[in-house]
Amino acid sequence: MSDPRPSAARRNLLLGAGAAAALGALPVVPECFAQASAGEPIQDIYAPRSKFALLIGNRDYPNRKDIAPAHKNVRDLKETLEYYEFKVRDYRDLDALAMARVLAEFGSELKASSESSLPGSVAVVFYFCGHGFQSAGRNYLVPAGVDPSSEKALSSSLRLNEDILVALPQRYPGISIALIDACRTDPSIRRGVDDFNQITAPEGMLVFFATRAGRPALAPISADRNTFFVGALVDVLREANGVTPIDDLFRIAAIECQTRVKAEFDKVKLTIPPQFPESTGNLRGRFVIRNRQLELRRGRTGKGTALLGVDAALLDKRWQVIQASLRPARLIRLCEQFEKDFPGSEYDQQIRVTIAGARQALESQRSAGLSADLFEETTGDRDFRDDLIKALRGDKDAAHRLALAYRDGKSGVAIQSRRTEQWLRFAAELGNGIASWELSEIYNQSGQVGDAARFEKKALDLGYRPPPRLATRGY
């Protein structure tokens, strides 16, 4: 495989300046675990060995609505995934029946494999490039040959949750990744096309959209170029060191995608809405992307490339302290000091992503008017603690799950309406439109009309479109 890798130094600079915002089942050695205060691992780390991918690139649409880069996207992503020893099925320009058929075949293959596999041993990637839209709160993927502006699009398209995500079975802990690269190249397409709704990912799933809900994804008009989303993602995956978790790699790719879009349109002096890929995840444990070459390299050196003159035991101890930190401000200080003391360590990418997420969490905590004591929880089961760690690193979905735990009295915590409200506010500030909508419902039911209206507007601004409902609101 060719290896046209962009500069790692450039990407590190990018992360440091611009970030406000797998994959056979080999548990990584215990030294890499994040440790809780009681010595229990918080997040187990897995390197799955059975890896499958289904890639669909729909380029051909009527009425000059083609997506030129779709086929190149599939070729390049296939090459990258095969480098990491994925078994890849790739298809181009599928109509509705063909899309349904290949999904059913892929689902059957996954089911047969996962039934005999250990937890965490199977990784799945689904990629779709084509047009998409949302209607009545549901997301749809448009088959080739169907005009996304037509009435036929709704009846012919596949539903993301009901038709796609359910076809990706996984034993937990495990990982299935859905990459939705719905692009717009023609401004005449009706409003709502390529305008996806926010969703909640099923357990074991990471869903990555090429752009935030409510905003179009942009694509070059040349068949010789990738979409900005896939171009950034392929470059980041080619640089993976076998240590940085896959969800962090996607965050790095999101920042790179945003930078590439801005640079492209700055060249022609056009101002466009920013394109920033958005994810929703519900992973248990963390997952790394490796192949045999990376495994052998780590086997020879013990734990990646050793730093000259650095006490490895001290480095690991400091890293574990960072992993267990439960306050955003302290987490930022610890990470910045780690960068100074251990420049170029194998945790370098994770440190930069952690700093970016903690800064977002700190800003959201302050915007919501919440005390840092919110993060100093002493109760909760393993999943609760896992989500707590993720939330203070800027994970909007983990923050939402914490709110639901307090609402329902699950995950080892008692029902607490005040804590439910606080975590919903925090999740909303992090960008979770569903949490913002649920908070508006709570305020509406309690007669707090002003707050209800404010958080409903915030949910809509974040791109969440709730399902149709009766007009029972007091405003």
Coordinates of C-alpha atoms in Angstrom, one line a residue:
M1 CA 0.0 0.0 0.0
S2 CA 1.2 3.5 -0.8
D3 CA 1.9 5.7 2.2
P4 CA 1.4 9.3 1.3
R5 CA 1.4 10.4 4.9
P6 CA 1.0 14.1 5.7
S7 CA 3.3 15.6 8.3
A8 CA 2.6 14.4 11.8
A9 CA 4.1 17.7 13.1
R10 CA 1.6 19.6 11.1
R11 CA -1.3 17.6 12.5
N12 CA 0.0 18.1 16.1
L13 CA 0.2 21.8 15.5
L14 CA -3.4 21.8 14.1
L15 CA -4.7 20.0 17.2
G16 CA -2.9 22.3 19.6
A17 CA -4.2 25.4 17.9
G18 CA -7.6 24.6 16.4
A19 CA -9.3 22.1 18.7
A20 CA -11.9 23.7 20.9
A21 CA -14.3 21.6 20.0
A22 CA -9.0 -1.4 15.1
L23 CA -9.3 -2.3 15.2
G24 CA -8.5 -8.0 16.3
A25 CA -9.7 -9.0 20.5
L26 CA -6.7 -8.5 22.2
P27 CA -7.0 -6.6 25.4
V28 CA -4.1 -4.2 25.6
V29 CA -1.7 -5.0 28.4
P30 CA -2.9 -3.9 31.9
E31 CA -0.2 -1.1 32.1
C32 CA -2.2 0.8 29.5
F33 CA -5.4 0.7 31.5
A34 CA -6.8 3.9 33.1
Q35 CA -6.9 3.2 36.8
A36 CA -9.6 4.4 39.2
S37 CA -8.7 5.4 42.8
A38 CA -9.4 1.9 44.0
G39 CA -7.1 0.4 41.4
E40 CA -9.9 -0.9 39.2
P41 CA -9.5 -0.3 35.4
I42 CA -11.9 2.4 34.2
Q43 CA -11.7 1.7 30.5
D44 CA -10.5 -1.6 29.1
I45 CA -8.6 -1.2 25.8
Y46 CA -9.2 -3.6 22.9
A47 CA -7.5 -4.3 19.6
P48 CA -10.0 -6.4 17.7
R49 CA -8.7 -9.1 15.4
S50 CA -11.8 -9.9 13.3
K51 CA -12.5 -6.9 11.2
F52 CA -15.2 -6.3 8.5
A53 CA -16.2 -3.4 6.4
L54 CA -19.0 -2.5 4.0
L55 CA -18.4 0.5 1.7
I56 CA -21.0 2.0 -0.5
G57 CA -20.2 4.9 -2.9
N58 CA -23.2 6.3 -4.7
R59 CA -22.0 8.8 -7.3
D60 CA -24.8 8.8 -9.9
Y61 CA -27.9 10.9 -9.2
P62 CA -30.2 12.4 -11.8
N63 CA -30.6 16.1 -12.7
R64 CA -26.9 17.0 -12.2
K65 CA -26.8 16.0 -8.6
D66 CA -23.9 13.6 -8.9
I67 CA -21.3 13.3 -6.1
A68 CA -18.1 13.2 -8.1
P69 CA -15.7 11.9 -5.4
A70 CA -17.8 8.9 -4.3
H71 CA -16.0 6.2 -6.1
K72 CA -12.5 7.5 -5.2
N73 CA -13.6 7.7 -1.6
V74 CA -14.5 4.0 -1.6
R75 CA -11.2 3.0 -3.3
D76 CA -9.0 4.9 -0.9
L77 CA -10.9 3.9 2.2
K78 CA -10.8 0.3 1.1
E79 CA -7.1 0.4 0.6
T80 CA -6.6 2.0 4.1
L81 CA -8.9 -0.5 5.8
E82 CA -7.3 -3.5 4.1
Y83 CA -3.9 -2.2 5.4
Y84 CA -5.4 -2.8 8.8
E85 CA -6.6 -6.3 7.8
F86 CA -10.3 -5.6 7.3
K87 CA -12.3 -7.9 5.1
V88 CA -13.8 -5.3 2.8
R89 CA -17.0 -5.5 0.7
D90 CA -17.1 -2.4 -1.6
Y91 CA -20.0 -1.4 -3.9
R92 CA -20.8 1.5 -6.2
D93 CA -24.0 3.1 -7.4
L94 CA -26.5 0.8 -5.7
D95 CA -30.2 1.2 -6.2
A96 CA -32.6 0.6 -3.3
L97 CA -33.0 -3.1 -3.8
A98 CA -29.3 -3.6 -4.2
M99 CA -28.5 -1.6 -1.0
A100 CA -31.0 -3.7 1.0
R101 CA -29.5 -6.9 -0.4
V102 CA -25.9 -6.1 0.4
L103 CA -26.9 -5.0 3.9
A104 CA -28.7 -8.2 4.5
E105 CA -25.7 -10.3 3.3
F106 CA -23.3 -8.2 5.4
G107 CA -25.5 -8.6 8.4
S108 CA -25.6 -12.4 8.0
E109 CA -21.8 -12.5 7.8
L110 CA -21.4 -10.4 10.9
K111 CA -23.9 -12.5 12.8
A112 CA -22.1 -15.7 12.0
S113 CA -18.8 -14.2 13.0
S114 CA -19.8 -12.5 16.2
E115 CA -21.6 -15.6 17.6
S116 CA -18.3 -17.4 18.0
S117 CA -16.2 -14.5 19.0
L118 CA -15.0 -13.2 22.3
P119 CA -16.3 -9.8 23.6
G120 CA -14.4 -7.0 21.9
S121 CA -13.0 -9.2 19.2
V122 CA -15.0 -7.9 16.2
A123 CA -14.8 -4.5 14.6
V124 CA -17.2 -3.4 11.9
V125 CA -17.1 -0.4 9.6
F126 CA -20.1 0.8 7.4
Y127 CA -19.4 3.7 5.1
F128 CA -21.9 5.5 2.8
C129 CA -21.2 8.3 0.4
G130 CA -24.2 9.7 -1.3
H131 CA -27.2 12.0 -0.7
G132 CA -29.2 11.9 2.5
F133 CA -31.9 13.8 4.4
Q134 CA -34.0 13.8 7.5
S135 CA -37.8 13.7 7.6
A136 CA -40.0 13.6 10.7
G137 CA -36.9 13.1 12.8
R138 CA -35.6 10.1 10.8
N139 CA -32.4 10.1 8.8
Y140 CA -32.5 8.6 5.3
L141 CA -29.8 7.5 2.8
V142 CA -30.7 7.9 -0.9
P143 CA -29.9 5.1 -3.4
A144 CA -28.2 5.9 -6.7
G145 CA -30.5 6.9 -9.5
V146 CA -33.0 8.7 -7.2
D147 CA -33.3 12.5 -7.3
P148 CA -32.9 13.5 -3.6
S149 CA -35.3 16.4 -4.3
S150 CA -38.1 14.2 -5.5
E151 CA -41.1 12.8 -3.6
K152 CA -39.8 9.3 -4.5
A153 CA -36.7 9.8 -2.4
L154 CA -38.6 9.3 0.9
S155 CA -40.2 5.9 -0.1
S156 CA -37.0 4.7 -1.9
S157 CA -34.4 5.6 0.7
L158 CA -33.0 3.5 3.6
R159 CA -33.5 4.6 7.1
L160 CA -30.2 5.0 9.0
N161 CA -31.4 3.7 12.4
E162 CA -34.0 1.1 11.4
D163 CA -32.3 -0.3 8.2
I164 CA -28.6 0.3 8.6
L165 CA -27.5 0.4 12.3
V166 CA -29.6 -2.7 13.2
A167 CA -27.7 -4.6 10.5
L168 CA -24.4 -4.2 12.5
P169 CA -24.7 -6.8 15.3
Q170 CA -21.9 -6.7 17.9
R171 CA -21.2 -8.5 21.1
Y172 CA -20.3 -6.1 23.9
P173 CA -17.9 -4.7 24.6
G174 CA -17.3 -4.3 21.0
I175 CA -17.3 -1.7 18.2
S176 CA -19.3 -0.9 15.1
I177 CA -18.6 2.3 13.2
A178 CA -21.0 3.9 10.8
L179 CA -19.5 6.7 8.6
I180 CA -22.2 8.8 6.9
D181 CA -20.6 11.0 4.2
A182 CA -23.7 12.7 2.7
C183 CA -22.5 15.5 0.4
R184 CA -24.1 18.4 -1.4
T185 CA -22.6 19.8 -4.6
D186 CA -25.7 21.5 -6.1
P187 CA -27.3 24.4 -4.2
S188 CA -30.6 23.9 -6.0
I189 CA -31.3 20.8 -3.9
R190 CA -34.3 21.4 -1.7
R191 CA -34.0 22.3 1.9
G192 CA -33.7 19.2 4.1
V193 CA -31.5 17.1 1.8
D194 CA -28.1 16.3 3.3
D195 CA -29.6 17.8 6.5
F196 CA -29.3 15.0 9.1
N197 CA -30.9 14.8 12.5
Q198 CA -29.0 14.1 15.7
I199 CA -29.4 10.5 17.0
T200 CA -28.4 8.5 20.0
A201 CA -26.0 5.7 19.1
P202 CA -26.8 2.1 20.1
E203 CA -24.5 0.4 22.6
G204 CA -21.2 -0.5 21.0
M205 CA -21.6 1.9 18.1
L206 CA -19.8 5.0 16.9
V207 CA -21.7 7.0 14.2
F208 CA -19.8 9.7 12.4
F209 CA -21.4 12.2 10.2
A210 CA -19.4 14.3 7.7
T211 CA -21.0 17.4 9.1
R212 CA -23.0 18.6 12.1
A213 CA -26.8 18.1 12.1
G214 CA -28.6 20.8 10.1
R215 CA -25.6 21.7 7.9
P216 CA -24.6 20.4 4.5
A217 CA -21.4 18.5 3.8
L218 CA -19.4 19.9 0.9
A219 CA -17.6 18.0 -1.8
P220 CA -15.1 18.8 -4.6
I221 CA -16.6 18.5 -8.1
S222 CA -13.6 16.4 -9.3
A223 CA -13.8 12.6 -9.5
D224 CA -10.0 12.6 -8.8
R225 CA -10.4 14.1 -5.3
N226 CA -11.8 12.8 -2.1
T227 CA -14.5 14.5 -0.1
F228 CA -13.0 16.6 2.6
F229 CA -14.2 14.2 5.2
V230 CA -12.7 11.0 3.7
G231 CA -9.5 12.7 2.7
A232 CA -8.9 13.8 6.2
L233 CA -10.0 10.4 7.7
V234 CA -7.8 8.3 5.4
D235 CA -4.7 10.4 6.2
V236 CA -5.3 10.2 9.9
L237 CA -5.9 6.4 9.8
R238 CA -2.7 5.9 7.9
E239 CA -0.8 7.7 10.7
A240 CA -2.4 5.6 13.5
N241 CA 0.3 4.4 16.0
G242 CA -1.7 1.5 17.5
V243 CA -2.1 3.4 20.8
T244 CA -4.4 6.3 20.1
P245 CA -8.1 5.1 20.5
I246 CA -10.2 5.0 17.4
D247 CA -12.7 7.6 18.7
D248 CA -9.8 10.0 19.3
L249 CA -8.5 9.4 15.7
F250 CA -11.9 10.5 14.4
R251 CA -11.8 13.6 16.5
I252 CA -8.4 14.4 14.9
A253 CA -9.9 13.8 11.5
A254 CA -12.8 16.1 12.3
I255 CA -10.5 19.0 13.0
E256 CA -8.4 18.2 9.9
C257 CA -11.6 18.2 7.7
Q258 CA -12.7 21.5 9.0
T259 CA -9.3 23.0 8.3
R260 CA -9.2 21.6 4.7
V261 CA -12.7 23.0 3.9
K262 CA -11.7 26.4 5.2
A263 CA -8.5 26.4 3.2
E264 CA -10.3 25.3 0.0
F265 CA -12.8 28.1 0.1
D266 CA -10.3 30.7 1.4
K267 CA -8.4 30.2 -1.9
V268 CA -11.3 31.4 -3.9
K269 CA -12.3 34.0 -1.3
L270 CA -15.7 32.5 -0.5
T271 CA -17.2 32.5 3.0
I272 CA -19.1 29.4 3.8
P273 CA -20.7 27.9 6.9
P274 CA -18.1 25.8 8.7
Q275 CA -18.1 22.1 8.1
F276 CA -17.3 20.2 11.3
P277 CA -17.9 16.4 11.4
E278 CA -20.0 15.3 14.3
S279 CA -20.1 12.0 16.1
T280 CA -22.4 10.2 18.5
G281 CA -21.0 7.2 20.4
N282 CA -21.9 4.7 23.0
L283 CA -18.7 2.6 23.4
R284 CA -17.8 0.4 26.4
G285 CA -14.1 0.3 26.6
R286 CA -11.7 1.9 24.1
F287 CA -10.5 0.4 20.8
V288 CA -7.3 0.8 18.9
I289 CA -6.5 0.2 15.2
R290 CA -3.6 -2.1 14.6
N291 CA -2.3 -4.7 12.1
R292 CA 0.4 -7.3 12.4
Q293 CA 3.1 -4.9 11.6
L294 CA 2.2 -2.6 14.5
E295 CA 1.8 -5.5 16.8
L296 CA 5.3 -6.8 16.0
R297 CA 6.7 -3.3 16.4
R298 CA 5.2 -2.9 19.8
G299 CA 6.2 -6.5 20.7
R300 CA 9.9 -5.7 20.0
T301 CA 9.9 -2.4 21.9
G302 CA 7.6 -3.3 24.8
K303 CA 5.3 -0.3 24.5
G304 CA 6.0 1.6 21.4
T305 CA 9.0 3.8 20.8
A306 CA 10.8 4.5 24.0
L307 CA 11.9 8.1 24.8
L308 CA 15.6 8.6 25.4
G309 CA 16.4 9.6 29.0
V310 CA 12.8 9.1 30.2
D311 CA 11.8 7.0 33.1
A312 CA 9.1 4.7 31.6
A313 CA 7.6 3.9 34.9
L314 CA 7.2 7.6 35.8
L315 CA 5.6 8.3 32.4
D316 CA 3.1 5.5 32.9
K317 CA 2.3 6.7 36.4
R318 CA 1.7 10.3 35.2
W319 CA -0.5 9.0 32.3
Q320 CA -2.6 7.0 34.8
V321 CA -3.1 10.1 36.9
I322 CA -4.4 11.9 33.8
Q323 CA -6.8 9.1 33.0
A324 CA -8.3 9.1 36.4
S325 CA -8.6 12.9 36.8
L326 CA -12.2 14.1 37.4
R327 CA -12.0 17.9 37.0
P328 CA -11.6 19.6 33.6
A329 CA -9.4 22.5 34.8
R330 CA -7.0 20.0 36.6
L331 CA -7.1 17.7 33.7
I332 CA -5.9 20.5 31.4
R333 CA -3.0 21.4 33.7
L334 CA -1.9 17.8 34.0
C335 CA -2.0 17.3 30.2
E336 CA -0.1 20.5 29.5
Q337 CA 2.6 19.5 32.0
F338 CA 2.8 16.0 30.6
E339 CA 3.4 17.5 27.1
K340 CA 6.3 19.6 28.5
D341 CA 7.9 16.7 30.4
F342 CA 7.4 13.9 27.8
P343 CA 7.4 15.5 24.3
G344 CA 6.9 13.1 21.5
S345 CA 5.5 10.3 23.7
E346 CA 3.1 7.6 22.2
Y347 CA 0.3 9.4 24.1
D348 CA 1.0 12.7 22.3
Q349 CA -2.2 12.6 20.1
Q350 CA -4.4 11.5 23.1
I351 CA -3.0 14.3 25.2
R352 CA -3.9 16.9 22.6
V353 CA -7.4 15.5 22.1
T354 CA -7.9 15.3 25.9
I355 CA -6.9 19.0 26.3
A356 CA -9.3 20.0 23.6
G357 CA -12.2 18.0 25.1
A358 CA -11.5 19.2 28.6
R359 CA -11.4 22.8 27.5
Q360 CA -14.8 22.3 25.8
A361 CA -16.1 20.7 29.0
L362 CA -14.8 23.5 31.2
E363 CA -16.4 26.1 28.9
S364 CA -19.7 24.2 28.9
Q365 CA -19.6 23.8 32.7
R366 CA -19.2 27.5 33.1
S367 CA -21.9 28.3 30.4
A368 CA -24.3 26.1 32.2
G369 CA -23.5 27.7 35.6
L370 CA -22.5 24.4 37.1
S371 CA -20.0 23.7 39.9
A372 CA -17.0 21.5 39.3
D373 CA -18.4 19.3 42.1
L374 CA -20.7 17.8 39.5
F375 CA -17.8 15.6 38.3
E376 CA -16.7 14.5 41.8
E377 CA -19.2 11.6 41.9
T378 CA -18.5 8.8 44.4
T379 CA -21.3 6.4 43.4
G380 CA -22.2 4.6 40.2
D381 CA -21.2 1.3 38.5
R382 CA -18.4 0.8 36.0
D383 CA -20.4 2.1 33.1
F384 CA -21.3 5.2 35.0
R385 CA -17.7 5.9 35.9
D386 CA -16.7 5.3 32.3
D387 CA -19.2 7.9 31.1
L388 CA -18.1 10.3 33.8
I389 CA -14.5 10.1 32.5
K390 CA -15.7 10.7 28.9
A391 CA -18.1 13.6 29.8
L392 CA -15.4 15.7 31.4
R393 CA -13.4 15.2 28.2
G394 CA -16.2 16.8 26.2
D395 CA -18.3 13.8 25.3
K396 CA -21.9 15.1 24.8
D397 CA -23.4 11.6 24.6
A398 CA -21.7 10.4 27.8
A399 CA -23.0 13.4 29.6
H400 CA -26.5 12.7 28.3
R401 CA -26.3 9.0 29.5
L402 CA -25.4 10.3 33.0
A403 CA -28.5 12.4 33.0
L404 CA -30.6 9.4 32.0
A405 CA -29.0 7.3 34.8
Y406 CA -30.1 9.8 37.4
R407 CA -33.6 10.1 35.8
D408 CA -34.2 6.4 35.8
G409 CA -32.1 5.3 38.8
K410 CA -29.8 3.1 36.9
S411 CA -26.0 2.4 36.6
G412 CA -25.7 2.3 40.4
V413 CA -27.1 5.8 41.2
A414 CA -30.4 6.8 42.8
I415 CA -33.1 8.9 41.1
Q416 CA -32.2 12.6 41.5
S417 CA -34.2 15.1 39.5
R418 CA -31.7 17.9 40.3
R419 CA -28.7 15.9 39.0
T420 CA -30.8 14.9 35.9
E421 CA -31.3 18.6 35.1
Q422 CA -27.7 19.5 35.7
W423 CA -26.3 16.8 33.5
L424 CA -28.9 17.6 30.8
R425 CA -27.8 21.3 30.9
F426 CA -24.1 20.2 30.6
A427 CA -24.9 17.8 27.7
A428 CA -26.8 20.6 25.9
E429 CA -23.9 23.0 26.3
L430 CA -21.6 20.4 24.8
G431 CA -23.9 20.2 21.8
N432 CA -26.3 17.4 22.5
G433 CA -29.6 18.6 20.9
I434 CA -31.5 15.6 22.2
A435 CA -30.5 16.5 25.8
S436 CA -31.6 20.1 25.2
W437 CA -35.0 19.0 23.9
E438 CA -35.5 16.7 26.9
L439 CA -34.6 19.6 29.2
S440 CA -37.2 21.8 27.5
E441 CA -39.8 19.1 28.0
I442 CA -39.0 19.1 31.7
Y443 CA -39.3 22.8 32.0
N444 CA -42.5 22.9 30.0
Q445 CA -44.1 20.3 32.3
S446 CA -43.1 22.3 35.4
G447 CA -44.5 25.6 33.9
Q448 CA -41.1 27.2 33.4
V449 CA -42.1 28.5 30.0
G450 CA -39.2 30.8 29.4
D451 CA -36.6 28.1 30.0
A452 CA -38.6 25.6 28.0
A453 CA -38.6 27.9 25.0
R454 CA -34.9 28.7 25.3
F455 CA -33.8 25.1 25.4
E456 CA -36.2 24.1 22.6
K457 CA -34.6 26.8 20.4
K458 CA -31.2 25.5 21.4
A459 CA -32.1 22.0 20.4
L460 CA -33.3 23.2 17.0
D461 CA -30.2 25.3 16.6
L462 CA -28.1 22.2 17.3
G463 CA -29.8 20.4 14.5
Y464 CA -32.2 18.2 16.4
R465 CA -35.6 17.7 14.9
P466 CA -38.0 16.0 17.3
P467 CA -40.6 13.7 16.1
P468 CA -44.1 15.2 15.5
R469 CA -46.0 15.8 18.7
L470 CA -49.3 17.4 19.9
A471 CA -49.3 21.1 20.5
T472 CA -49.3 21.0 24.3
R473 CA -46.7 23.6 25.0
G474 CA -47.5 26.9 26.8
Y475 CA -45.7 29.1 24.3

